[in-house]
Short mmCIF file of C-alpha atoms in Angstrom, two decimals:
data_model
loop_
_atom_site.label_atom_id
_atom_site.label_comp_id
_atom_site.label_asym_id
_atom_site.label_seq_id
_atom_site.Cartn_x
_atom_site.Cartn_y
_atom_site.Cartn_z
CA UNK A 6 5.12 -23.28 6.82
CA UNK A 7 1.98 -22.09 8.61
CA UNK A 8 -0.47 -24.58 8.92
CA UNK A 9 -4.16 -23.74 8.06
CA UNK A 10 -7.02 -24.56 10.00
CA UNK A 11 -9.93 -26.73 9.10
CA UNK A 12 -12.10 -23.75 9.27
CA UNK A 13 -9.93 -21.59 7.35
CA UNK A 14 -9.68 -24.04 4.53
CA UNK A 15 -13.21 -24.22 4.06
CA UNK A 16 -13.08 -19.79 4.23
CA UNK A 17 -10.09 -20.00 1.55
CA UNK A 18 -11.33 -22.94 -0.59
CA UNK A 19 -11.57 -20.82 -3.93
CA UNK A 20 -7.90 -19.72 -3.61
CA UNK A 21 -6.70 -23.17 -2.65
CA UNK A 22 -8.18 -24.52 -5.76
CA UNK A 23 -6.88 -21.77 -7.79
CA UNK A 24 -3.57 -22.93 -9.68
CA UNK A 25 -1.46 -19.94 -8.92
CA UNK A 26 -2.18 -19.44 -5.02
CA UNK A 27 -2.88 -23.01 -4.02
CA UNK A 28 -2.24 -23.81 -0.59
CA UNK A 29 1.22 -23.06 -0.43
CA UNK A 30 -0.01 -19.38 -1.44
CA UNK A 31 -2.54 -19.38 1.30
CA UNK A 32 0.18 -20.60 4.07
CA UNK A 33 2.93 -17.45 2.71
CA UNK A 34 -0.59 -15.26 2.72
CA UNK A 35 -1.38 -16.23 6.47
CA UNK A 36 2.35 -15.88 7.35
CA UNK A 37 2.53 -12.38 6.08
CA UNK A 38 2.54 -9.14 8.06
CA UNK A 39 1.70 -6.16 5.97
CA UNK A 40 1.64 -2.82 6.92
CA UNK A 41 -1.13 -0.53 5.67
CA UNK A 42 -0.69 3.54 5.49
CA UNK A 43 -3.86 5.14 5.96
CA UNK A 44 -7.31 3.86 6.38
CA UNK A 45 -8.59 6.38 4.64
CA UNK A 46 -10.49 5.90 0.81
CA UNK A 47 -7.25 3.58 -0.77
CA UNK A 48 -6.58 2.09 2.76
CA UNK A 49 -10.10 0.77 2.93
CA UNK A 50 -10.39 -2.15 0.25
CA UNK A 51 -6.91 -2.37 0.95
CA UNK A 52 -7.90 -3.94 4.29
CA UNK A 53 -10.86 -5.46 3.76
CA UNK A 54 -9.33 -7.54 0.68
CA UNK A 55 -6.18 -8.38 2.44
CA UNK A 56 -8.08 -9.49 5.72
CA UNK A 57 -10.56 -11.65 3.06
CA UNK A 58 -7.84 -13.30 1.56
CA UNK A 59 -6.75 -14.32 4.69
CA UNK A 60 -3.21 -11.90 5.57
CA UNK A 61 -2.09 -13.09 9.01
CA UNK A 62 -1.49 -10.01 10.15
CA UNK A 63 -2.51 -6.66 8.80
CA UNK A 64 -0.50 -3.28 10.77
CA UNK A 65 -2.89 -0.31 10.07
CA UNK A 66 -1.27 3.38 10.82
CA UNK A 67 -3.37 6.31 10.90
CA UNK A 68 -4.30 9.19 13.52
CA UNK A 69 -7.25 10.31 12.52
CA UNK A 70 -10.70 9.73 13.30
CA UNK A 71 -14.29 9.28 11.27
CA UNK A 72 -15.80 11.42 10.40
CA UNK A 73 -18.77 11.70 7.82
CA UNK A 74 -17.33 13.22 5.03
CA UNK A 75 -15.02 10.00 5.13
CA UNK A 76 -17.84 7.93 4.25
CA UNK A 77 -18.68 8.40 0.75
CA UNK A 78 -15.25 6.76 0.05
CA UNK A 79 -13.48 5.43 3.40
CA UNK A 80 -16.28 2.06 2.84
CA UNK A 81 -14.28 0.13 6.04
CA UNK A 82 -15.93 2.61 8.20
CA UNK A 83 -19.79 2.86 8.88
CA UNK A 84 -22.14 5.63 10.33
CA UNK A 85 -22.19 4.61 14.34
CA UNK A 86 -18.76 4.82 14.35
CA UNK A 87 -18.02 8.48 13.68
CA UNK A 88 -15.86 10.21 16.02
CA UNK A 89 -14.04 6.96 16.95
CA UNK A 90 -10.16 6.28 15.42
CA UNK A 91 -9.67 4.97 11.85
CA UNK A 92 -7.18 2.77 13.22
CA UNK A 93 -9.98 1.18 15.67
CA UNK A 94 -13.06 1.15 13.63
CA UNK A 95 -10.92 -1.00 10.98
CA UNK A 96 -9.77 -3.36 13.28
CA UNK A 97 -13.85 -3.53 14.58
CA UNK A 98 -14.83 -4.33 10.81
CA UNK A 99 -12.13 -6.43 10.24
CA UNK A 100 -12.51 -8.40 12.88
CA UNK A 101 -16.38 -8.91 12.07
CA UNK A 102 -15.02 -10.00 8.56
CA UNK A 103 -12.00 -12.35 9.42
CA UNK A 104 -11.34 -13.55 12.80
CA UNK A 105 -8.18 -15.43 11.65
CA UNK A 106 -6.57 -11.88 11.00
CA UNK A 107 -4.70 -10.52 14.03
CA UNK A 108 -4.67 -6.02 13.45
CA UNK A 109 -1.85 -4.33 15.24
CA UNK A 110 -3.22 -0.53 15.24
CA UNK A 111 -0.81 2.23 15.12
CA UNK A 112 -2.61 5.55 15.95
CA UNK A 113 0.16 7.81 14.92
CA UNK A 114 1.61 9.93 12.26
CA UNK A 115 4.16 8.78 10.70
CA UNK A 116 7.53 10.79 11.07
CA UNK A 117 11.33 10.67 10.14
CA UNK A 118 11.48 9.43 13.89
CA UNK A 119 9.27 6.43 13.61
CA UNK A 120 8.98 5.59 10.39
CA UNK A 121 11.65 3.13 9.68
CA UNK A 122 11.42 1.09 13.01
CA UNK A 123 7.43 0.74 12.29
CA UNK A 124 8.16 -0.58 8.72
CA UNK A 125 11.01 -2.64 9.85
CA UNK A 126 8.83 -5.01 11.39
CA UNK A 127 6.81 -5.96 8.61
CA UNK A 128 7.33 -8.11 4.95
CA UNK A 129 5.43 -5.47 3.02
CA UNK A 130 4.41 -1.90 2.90
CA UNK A 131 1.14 -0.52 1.30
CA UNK A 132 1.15 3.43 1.01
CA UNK A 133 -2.41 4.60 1.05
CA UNK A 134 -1.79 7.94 2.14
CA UNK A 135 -2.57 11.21 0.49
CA UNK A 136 0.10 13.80 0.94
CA UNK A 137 3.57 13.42 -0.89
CA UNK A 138 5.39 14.24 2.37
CA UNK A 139 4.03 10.87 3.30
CA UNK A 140 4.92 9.45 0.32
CA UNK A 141 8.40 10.39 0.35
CA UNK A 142 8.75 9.70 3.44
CA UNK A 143 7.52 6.01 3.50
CA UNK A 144 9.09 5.14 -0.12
CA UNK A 145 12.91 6.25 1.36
CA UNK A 146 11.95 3.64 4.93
CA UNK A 147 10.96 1.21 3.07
CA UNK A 148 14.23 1.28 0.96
CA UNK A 149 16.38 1.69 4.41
CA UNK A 150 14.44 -1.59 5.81
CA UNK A 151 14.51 -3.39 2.80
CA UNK A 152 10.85 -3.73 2.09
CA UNK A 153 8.97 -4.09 -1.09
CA UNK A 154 6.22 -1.00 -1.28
CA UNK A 155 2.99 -0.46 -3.57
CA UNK A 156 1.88 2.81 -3.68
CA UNK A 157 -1.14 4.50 -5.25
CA UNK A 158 -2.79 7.98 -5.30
CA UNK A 159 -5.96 9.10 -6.98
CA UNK A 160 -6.96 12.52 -7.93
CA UNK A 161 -10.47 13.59 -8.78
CA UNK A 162 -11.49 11.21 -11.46
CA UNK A 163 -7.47 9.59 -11.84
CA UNK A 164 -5.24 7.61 -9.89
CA UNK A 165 -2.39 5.54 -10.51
CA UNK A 166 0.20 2.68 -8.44
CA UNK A 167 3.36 1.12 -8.63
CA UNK A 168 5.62 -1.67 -6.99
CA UNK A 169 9.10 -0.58 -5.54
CA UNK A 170 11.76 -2.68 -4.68
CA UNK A 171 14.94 -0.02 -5.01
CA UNK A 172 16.80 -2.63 -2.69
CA UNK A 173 17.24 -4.95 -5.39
CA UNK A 174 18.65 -4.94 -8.27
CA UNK A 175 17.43 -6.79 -11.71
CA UNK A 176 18.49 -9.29 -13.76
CA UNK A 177 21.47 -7.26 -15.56
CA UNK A 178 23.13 -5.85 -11.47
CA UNK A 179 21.24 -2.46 -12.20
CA UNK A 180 19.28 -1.16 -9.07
CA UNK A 181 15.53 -1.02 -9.76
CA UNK A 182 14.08 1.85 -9.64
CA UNK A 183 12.67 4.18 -6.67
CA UNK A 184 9.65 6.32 -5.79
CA UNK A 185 12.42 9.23 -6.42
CA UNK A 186 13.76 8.09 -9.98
CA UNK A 187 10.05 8.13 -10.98
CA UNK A 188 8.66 11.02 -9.21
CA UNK A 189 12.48 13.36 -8.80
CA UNK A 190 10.82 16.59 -7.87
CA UNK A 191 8.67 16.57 -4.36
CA UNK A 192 5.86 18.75 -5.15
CA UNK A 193 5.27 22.23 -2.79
CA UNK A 194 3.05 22.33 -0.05
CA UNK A 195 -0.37 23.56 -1.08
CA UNK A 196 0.94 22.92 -5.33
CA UNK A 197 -1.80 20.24 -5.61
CA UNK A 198 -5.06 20.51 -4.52
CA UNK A 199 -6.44 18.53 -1.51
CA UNK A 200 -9.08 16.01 -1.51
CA UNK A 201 -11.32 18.58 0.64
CA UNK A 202 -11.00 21.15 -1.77
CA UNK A 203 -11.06 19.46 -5.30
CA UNK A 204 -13.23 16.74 -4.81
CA UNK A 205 -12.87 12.40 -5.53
CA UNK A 206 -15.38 10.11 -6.77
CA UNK A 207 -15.58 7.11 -3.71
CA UNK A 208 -15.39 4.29 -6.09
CA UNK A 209 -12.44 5.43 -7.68
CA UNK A 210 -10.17 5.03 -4.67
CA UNK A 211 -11.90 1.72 -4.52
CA UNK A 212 -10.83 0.53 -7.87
CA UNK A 213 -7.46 1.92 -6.94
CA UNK A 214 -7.29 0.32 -3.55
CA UNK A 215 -8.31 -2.90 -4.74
CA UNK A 216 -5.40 -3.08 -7.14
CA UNK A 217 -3.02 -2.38 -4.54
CA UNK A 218 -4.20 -5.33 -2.74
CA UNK A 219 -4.16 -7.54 -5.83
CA UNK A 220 -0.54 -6.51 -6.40
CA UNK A 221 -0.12 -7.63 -2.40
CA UNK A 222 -1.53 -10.75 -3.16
CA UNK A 223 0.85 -11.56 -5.75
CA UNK A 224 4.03 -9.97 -4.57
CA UNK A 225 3.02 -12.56 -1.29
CA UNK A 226 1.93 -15.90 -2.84
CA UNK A 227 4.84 -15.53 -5.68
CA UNK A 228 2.85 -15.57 -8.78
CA UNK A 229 1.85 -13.66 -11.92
CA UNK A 230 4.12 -9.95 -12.88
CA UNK A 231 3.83 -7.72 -10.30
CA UNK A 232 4.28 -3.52 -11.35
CA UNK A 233 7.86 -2.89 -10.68
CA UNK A 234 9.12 -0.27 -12.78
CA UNK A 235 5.95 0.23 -13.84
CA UNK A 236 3.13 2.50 -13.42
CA UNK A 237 -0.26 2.44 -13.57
CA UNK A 238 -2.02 5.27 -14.84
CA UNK A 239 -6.19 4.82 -14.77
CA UNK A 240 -8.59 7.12 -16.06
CA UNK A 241 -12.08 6.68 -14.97
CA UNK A 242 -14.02 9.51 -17.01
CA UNK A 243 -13.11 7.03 -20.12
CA UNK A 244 -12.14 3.91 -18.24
CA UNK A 245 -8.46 3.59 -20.05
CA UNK A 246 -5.97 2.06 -18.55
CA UNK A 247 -2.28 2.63 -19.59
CA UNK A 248 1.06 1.76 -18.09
CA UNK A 249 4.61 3.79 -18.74
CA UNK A 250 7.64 2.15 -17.69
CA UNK A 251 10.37 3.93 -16.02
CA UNK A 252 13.99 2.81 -14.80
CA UNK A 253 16.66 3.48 -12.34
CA UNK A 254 18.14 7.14 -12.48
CA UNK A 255 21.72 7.47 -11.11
CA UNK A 256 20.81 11.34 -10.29
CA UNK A 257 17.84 9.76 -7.26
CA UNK A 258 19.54 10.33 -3.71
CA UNK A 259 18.64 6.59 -2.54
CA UNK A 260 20.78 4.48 -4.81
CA UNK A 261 22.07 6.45 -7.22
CA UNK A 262 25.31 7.59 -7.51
CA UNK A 263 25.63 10.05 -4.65
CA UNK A 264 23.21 8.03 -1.66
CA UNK A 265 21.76 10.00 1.17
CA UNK A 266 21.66 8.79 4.49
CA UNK A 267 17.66 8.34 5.47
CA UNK A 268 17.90 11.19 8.28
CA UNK A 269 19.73 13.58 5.27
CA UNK A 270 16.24 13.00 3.22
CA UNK A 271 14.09 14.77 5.13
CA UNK A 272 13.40 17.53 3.33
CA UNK A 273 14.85 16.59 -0.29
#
């Protein structure tokens, strides 16, 4: 078990005394490498809760760079550092925030070439992209590598995220459910309206984002029900919160009952 500091004891003192993390928690938390997709508006609290609570080691993969229509939303980023990459200026706030947090920046797109070896080396993947090609395309690597996924998505005044872990199977021997059995049908390019054009309230994909890392911080310290094969739908005009449940589907090309090799899936 990784041992903890003096100095981060005293930084993670509230967790430590909090039944269900403990110091145990905090150990698994510092041993844990998590990769984060996008350091965009989800990405953001993503990172800067993750690297609060003390994640060992946070992978951040994005190619693009700041710019100031990013900043109404994207709150990991700040004004002097427009023009400089996401992947960079994250690592610069996160290390202001939490020296104990090593960032291993990956300033690329991620493609059927390099997805699954980039995923591969971590325990857990957080999608905080926002494009289902992405999506797709880092829910079908992380069932290849065997990796347990949250993913979320916001719209203009929505957003929703769930926990995937189609490599397993539950308590019955049936294969829990993937990104595909929930979402069968990848949308057409240019069917959904960007960000750009339709607009997104900034604190949304905060509320979002910080749910994805609370879901992180259980799936890694092993406590509380985390959202697998569930779904998290939010609406923030009213501020209602509902969850649907959804289940395996033998018809999903993963692990269904005709499986795809991960180079067959690019473009179902």
């Amino acid at each position: 078990m990784t041992t903890l500091t003096p100095a981060e004891l005293e930084r993670y003192a509230r967790h430590i005394v909090l039944q269900d993390v403990g110091g145990p928690g905090q150990q698994k938390l510092k041993a844990a490498r998590v990769l984060v997709v996008g350091a965009g508006g989800l990405g953001a609290p993503v990172l800067q809760y993750l690297a609060a609570a003390g994640v060992g080691t946070l992978g951040i993969v994005d190619d693009d760079t700041v710019s100031l229509s990013n900043l109404q939303r994207q709150v990991i980023h700040d004004t002097d550092q427009l023009g400089e990459p996401k992947v960079a200026s994250a690592a610069e706030a996160i290390a202001r925030l939490n020296p104990h947090v090593r960032v291993e920046p990956h300033p690329v797109r991620l493609s059927a070439t390099n997805a699954l070896a980039l995923i591969s080396r971590y325990d857990l993947v957080i999608d905080g992209s926002d494009n289902f090609t992405t999506r797709y395309l880092v829910s079908d690597a992380c069932f290849f590598a065997g990796k347990p996924l949250i993913t979320g998505a916001v719209g203009r005044l929505d957003g929703s995220l769930t926990l995937l872990k189609p490599y397993a199977t539950d308590a019955e021997g049936t294969p829990n459910p993937t990104y595909r059995c929930l979402f069968p049908d990848r949308p057409a390019d240019g069917a959904l309206p960007t960000c750009a054009e339709a607009g997104v309230l900034g604190a949304l994909t905060g509320m979002i984002g910080t749910m994805q890392a609370m879901e992180a911080i259980k799936e890694i310290a092993g406590f509380g029900e985390g959202l697998l094969g569930r779904l998290l739908l939010v609406d923030a005009r009213s501020m209602r919160f509902e969850t649907i449940r959804y289940r395996w589907s033998a018809k999903n090309p993963l692990n269904g009952s005709a499986p795809l090799r991960f180079d067959e899936l690019a473009g179902a």
